[in-house]
XYZ file of C-alpha atoms in Angstrom:
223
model
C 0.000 0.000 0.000
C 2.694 2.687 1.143
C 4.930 1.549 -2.395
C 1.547 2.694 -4.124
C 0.772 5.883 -2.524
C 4.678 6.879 -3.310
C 3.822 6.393 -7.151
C 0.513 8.061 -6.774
C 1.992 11.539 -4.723
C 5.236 10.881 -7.581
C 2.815 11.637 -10.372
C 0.580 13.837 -8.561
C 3.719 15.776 -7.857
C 4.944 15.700 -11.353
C 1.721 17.005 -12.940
C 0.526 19.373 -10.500
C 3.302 20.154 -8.198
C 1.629 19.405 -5.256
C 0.514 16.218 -3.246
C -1.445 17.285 -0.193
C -4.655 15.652 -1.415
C -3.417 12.815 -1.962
C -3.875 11.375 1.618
C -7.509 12.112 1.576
C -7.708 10.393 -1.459
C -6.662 7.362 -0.501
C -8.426 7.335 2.678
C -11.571 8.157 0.715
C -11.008 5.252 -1.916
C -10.017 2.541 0.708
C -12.932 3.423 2.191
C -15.472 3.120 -0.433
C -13.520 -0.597 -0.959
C -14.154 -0.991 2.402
C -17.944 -0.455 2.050
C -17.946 -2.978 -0.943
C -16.631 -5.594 1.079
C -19.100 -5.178 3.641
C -21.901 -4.912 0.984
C -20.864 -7.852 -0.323
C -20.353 -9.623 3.202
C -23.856 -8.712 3.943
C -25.523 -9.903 0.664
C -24.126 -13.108 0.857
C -25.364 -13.580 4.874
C -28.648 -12.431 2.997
C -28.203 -15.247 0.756
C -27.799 -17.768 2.950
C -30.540 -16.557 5.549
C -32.962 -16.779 2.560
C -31.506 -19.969 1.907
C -31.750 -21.534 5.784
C -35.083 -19.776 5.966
C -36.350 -21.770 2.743
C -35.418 -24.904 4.058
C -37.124 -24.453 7.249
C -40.365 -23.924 5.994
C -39.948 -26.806 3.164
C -39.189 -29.052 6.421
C -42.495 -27.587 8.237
C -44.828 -27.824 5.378
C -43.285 -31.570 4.943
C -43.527 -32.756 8.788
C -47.079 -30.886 8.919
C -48.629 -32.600 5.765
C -50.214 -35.758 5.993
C -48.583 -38.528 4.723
C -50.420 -41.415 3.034
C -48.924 -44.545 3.308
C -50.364 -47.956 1.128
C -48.591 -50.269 3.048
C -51.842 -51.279 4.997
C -54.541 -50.310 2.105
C -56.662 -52.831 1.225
C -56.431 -55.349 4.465
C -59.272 -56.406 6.154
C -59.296 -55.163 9.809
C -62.364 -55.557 12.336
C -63.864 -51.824 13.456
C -65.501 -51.304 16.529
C -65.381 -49.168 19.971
C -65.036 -50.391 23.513
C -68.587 -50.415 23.822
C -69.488 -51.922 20.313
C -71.943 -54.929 20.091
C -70.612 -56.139 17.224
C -67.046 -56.275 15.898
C -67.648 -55.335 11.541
C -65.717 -56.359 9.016
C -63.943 -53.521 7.090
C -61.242 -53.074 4.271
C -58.282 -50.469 4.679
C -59.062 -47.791 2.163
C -56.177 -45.081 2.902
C -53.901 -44.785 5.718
C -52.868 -41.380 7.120
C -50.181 -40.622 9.373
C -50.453 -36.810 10.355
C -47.520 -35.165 12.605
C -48.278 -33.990 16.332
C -48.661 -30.199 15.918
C -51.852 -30.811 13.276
C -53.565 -33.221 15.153
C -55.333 -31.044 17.821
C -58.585 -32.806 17.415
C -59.710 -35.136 19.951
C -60.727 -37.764 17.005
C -57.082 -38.325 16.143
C -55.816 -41.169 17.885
C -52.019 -40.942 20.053
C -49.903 -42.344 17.266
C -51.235 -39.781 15.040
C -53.134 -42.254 12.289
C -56.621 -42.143 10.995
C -57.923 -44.299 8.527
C -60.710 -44.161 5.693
C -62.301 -47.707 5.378
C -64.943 -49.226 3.646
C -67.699 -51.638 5.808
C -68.067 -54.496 4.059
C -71.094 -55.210 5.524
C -72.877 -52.317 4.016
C -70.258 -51.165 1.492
C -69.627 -47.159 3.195
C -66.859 -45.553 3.002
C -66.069 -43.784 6.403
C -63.041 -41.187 6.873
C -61.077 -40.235 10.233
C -61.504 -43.396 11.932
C -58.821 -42.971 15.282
C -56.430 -46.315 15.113
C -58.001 -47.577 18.014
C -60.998 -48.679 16.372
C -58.801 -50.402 14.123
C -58.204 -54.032 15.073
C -56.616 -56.833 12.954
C -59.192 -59.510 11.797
C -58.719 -63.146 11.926
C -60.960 -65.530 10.899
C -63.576 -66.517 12.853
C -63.206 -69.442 15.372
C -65.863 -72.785 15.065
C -68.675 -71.553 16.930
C -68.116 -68.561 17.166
C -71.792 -66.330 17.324
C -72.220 -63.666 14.546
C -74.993 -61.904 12.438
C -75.219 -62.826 8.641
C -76.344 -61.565 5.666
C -78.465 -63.567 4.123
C -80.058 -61.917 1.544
C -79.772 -62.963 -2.105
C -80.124 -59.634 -3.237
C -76.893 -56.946 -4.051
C -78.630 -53.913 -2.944
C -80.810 -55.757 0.535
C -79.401 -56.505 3.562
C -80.946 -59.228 5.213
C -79.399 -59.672 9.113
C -79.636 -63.023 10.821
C -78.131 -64.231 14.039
C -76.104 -67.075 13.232
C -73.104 -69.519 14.138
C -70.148 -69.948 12.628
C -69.543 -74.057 11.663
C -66.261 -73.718 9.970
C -64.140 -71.565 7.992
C -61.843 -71.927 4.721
C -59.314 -69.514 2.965
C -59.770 -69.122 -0.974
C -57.397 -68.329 -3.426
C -58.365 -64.258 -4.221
C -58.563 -65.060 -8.632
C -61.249 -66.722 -8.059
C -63.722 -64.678 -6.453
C -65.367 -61.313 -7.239
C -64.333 -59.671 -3.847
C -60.507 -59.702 -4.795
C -60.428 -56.231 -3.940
C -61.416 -56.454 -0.696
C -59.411 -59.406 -0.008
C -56.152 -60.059 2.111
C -53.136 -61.423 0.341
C -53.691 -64.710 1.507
C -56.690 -65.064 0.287
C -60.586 -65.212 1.184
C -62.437 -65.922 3.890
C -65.282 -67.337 3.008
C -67.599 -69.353 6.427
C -69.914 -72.476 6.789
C -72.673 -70.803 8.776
C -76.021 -72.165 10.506
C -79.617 -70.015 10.861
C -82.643 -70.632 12.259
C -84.901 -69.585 9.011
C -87.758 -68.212 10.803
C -90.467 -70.042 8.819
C -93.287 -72.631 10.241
C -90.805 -75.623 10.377
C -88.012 -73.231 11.564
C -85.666 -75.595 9.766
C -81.639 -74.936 10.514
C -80.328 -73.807 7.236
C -76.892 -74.004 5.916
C -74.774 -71.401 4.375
C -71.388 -70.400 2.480
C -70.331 -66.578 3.293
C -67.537 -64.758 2.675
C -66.157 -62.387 5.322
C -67.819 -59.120 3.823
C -71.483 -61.026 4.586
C -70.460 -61.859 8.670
C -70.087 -59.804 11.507
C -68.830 -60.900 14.999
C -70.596 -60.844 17.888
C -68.491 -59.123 20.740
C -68.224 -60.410 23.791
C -66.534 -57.723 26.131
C -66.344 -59.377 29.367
C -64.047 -61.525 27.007
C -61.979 -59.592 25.422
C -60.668 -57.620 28.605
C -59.676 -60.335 30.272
């Protein structure tokens, strides 16, 4: 720096004869260099606030959207409450899993999951279920006391107490209810009814899952 002002106050000197404004000069210009580098300094802390800034609010938007997950869609689970009579069959429509802060509501169950699910008994969709009305199904034991449909008709429901005699699995390509089957394949029960005619004769019957609902027993189940 001092070998440059000696060249600038040797020409200064030279072509005006005198240098006493030099000094001021050079304050003046290291200065104004000075206030670059700070200007620059503070556009790139700018930069990088509006960067760090950015990336918070892409990680907020992501933890506070729901996430849908497939990896239980379209299993059959049994739905019911503590207090349910019966336990119904459903299928697993859409999972969601939503994070802490956006799940105020007093319907959203302490892991944070809801559920949409179909009934199979009556073919309704129903959305926000809490995860503790979700329970995994298993088939049905021998004996086991239920309420059929019975109806031969797609659009009537026709409810029945009845008994379950047996139970078999079924490969899912060759039944209609694929959809709302597991992977390993569908339930389908040998039920008894009393048909409530003059002979009250026992009848026999072939349902699959979708067409049976459990009977709860509570006192059961808490034990």
């Amino acid at each position: 720096m001092e070998g440059k002002q000696q060249i600038m106050r040797r020409r200064i000197s030279q072509d005006y004869g005198n240098d006493n404004g030099i000094q001021p000069a050079i304050v003046i210009a290291a200065d104004i260099k000075n206030d670059k580098n700070d200007y620059r300094m503070c556009r790139r802390i700018e930069i990088i606030a509006i960067i760090i800034l950015g990336l918070i609010t892409i990680l907020v938007v992501v933890f506070n959207t729901p996430i849908h997950t497939s990896e239980s869609n379209g299993s059959i689970v049994e739905l019911y409450e503590p207090d349910s009579y019966f336990a119904v069959p459903a299928i697993i429509i859409d999972e969601i899993i939503t994070s802490s802060s956006s799940s105020s509501s007093n319907s959203t169950a302490p892991n944070n999951k809801v559920y949409t699910i179909q009934n199979a008994i009556t073919n309704n969709q129903i959305s926000d279920i809490p995860s503790e009305y979700i329970h995994p199904y298993t088939p049905y034991k021998d004996g086991t006391i239920a309420s059929c449909d019975i109806s031969k008709l797609r659009n009537v429901k026709s409810m029945k107490p009845c008994a379950i005699i047996s139970h078999s699995i079924h490969d899912n390509k060759e039944h209609k209810l694929k959809r709302n089957s597991r992977s390993n394949g569908l339930v389908i029960y040998q039920v008894s009814y009393l048909n409530e005619n003059e002979k009250e004769e026992l009848i026999y019957d072939n349902l699959p899952f979708s067409r049976v609902q459990r009977r709860r027993h509570i006192e059961d189940e808490e034990k």
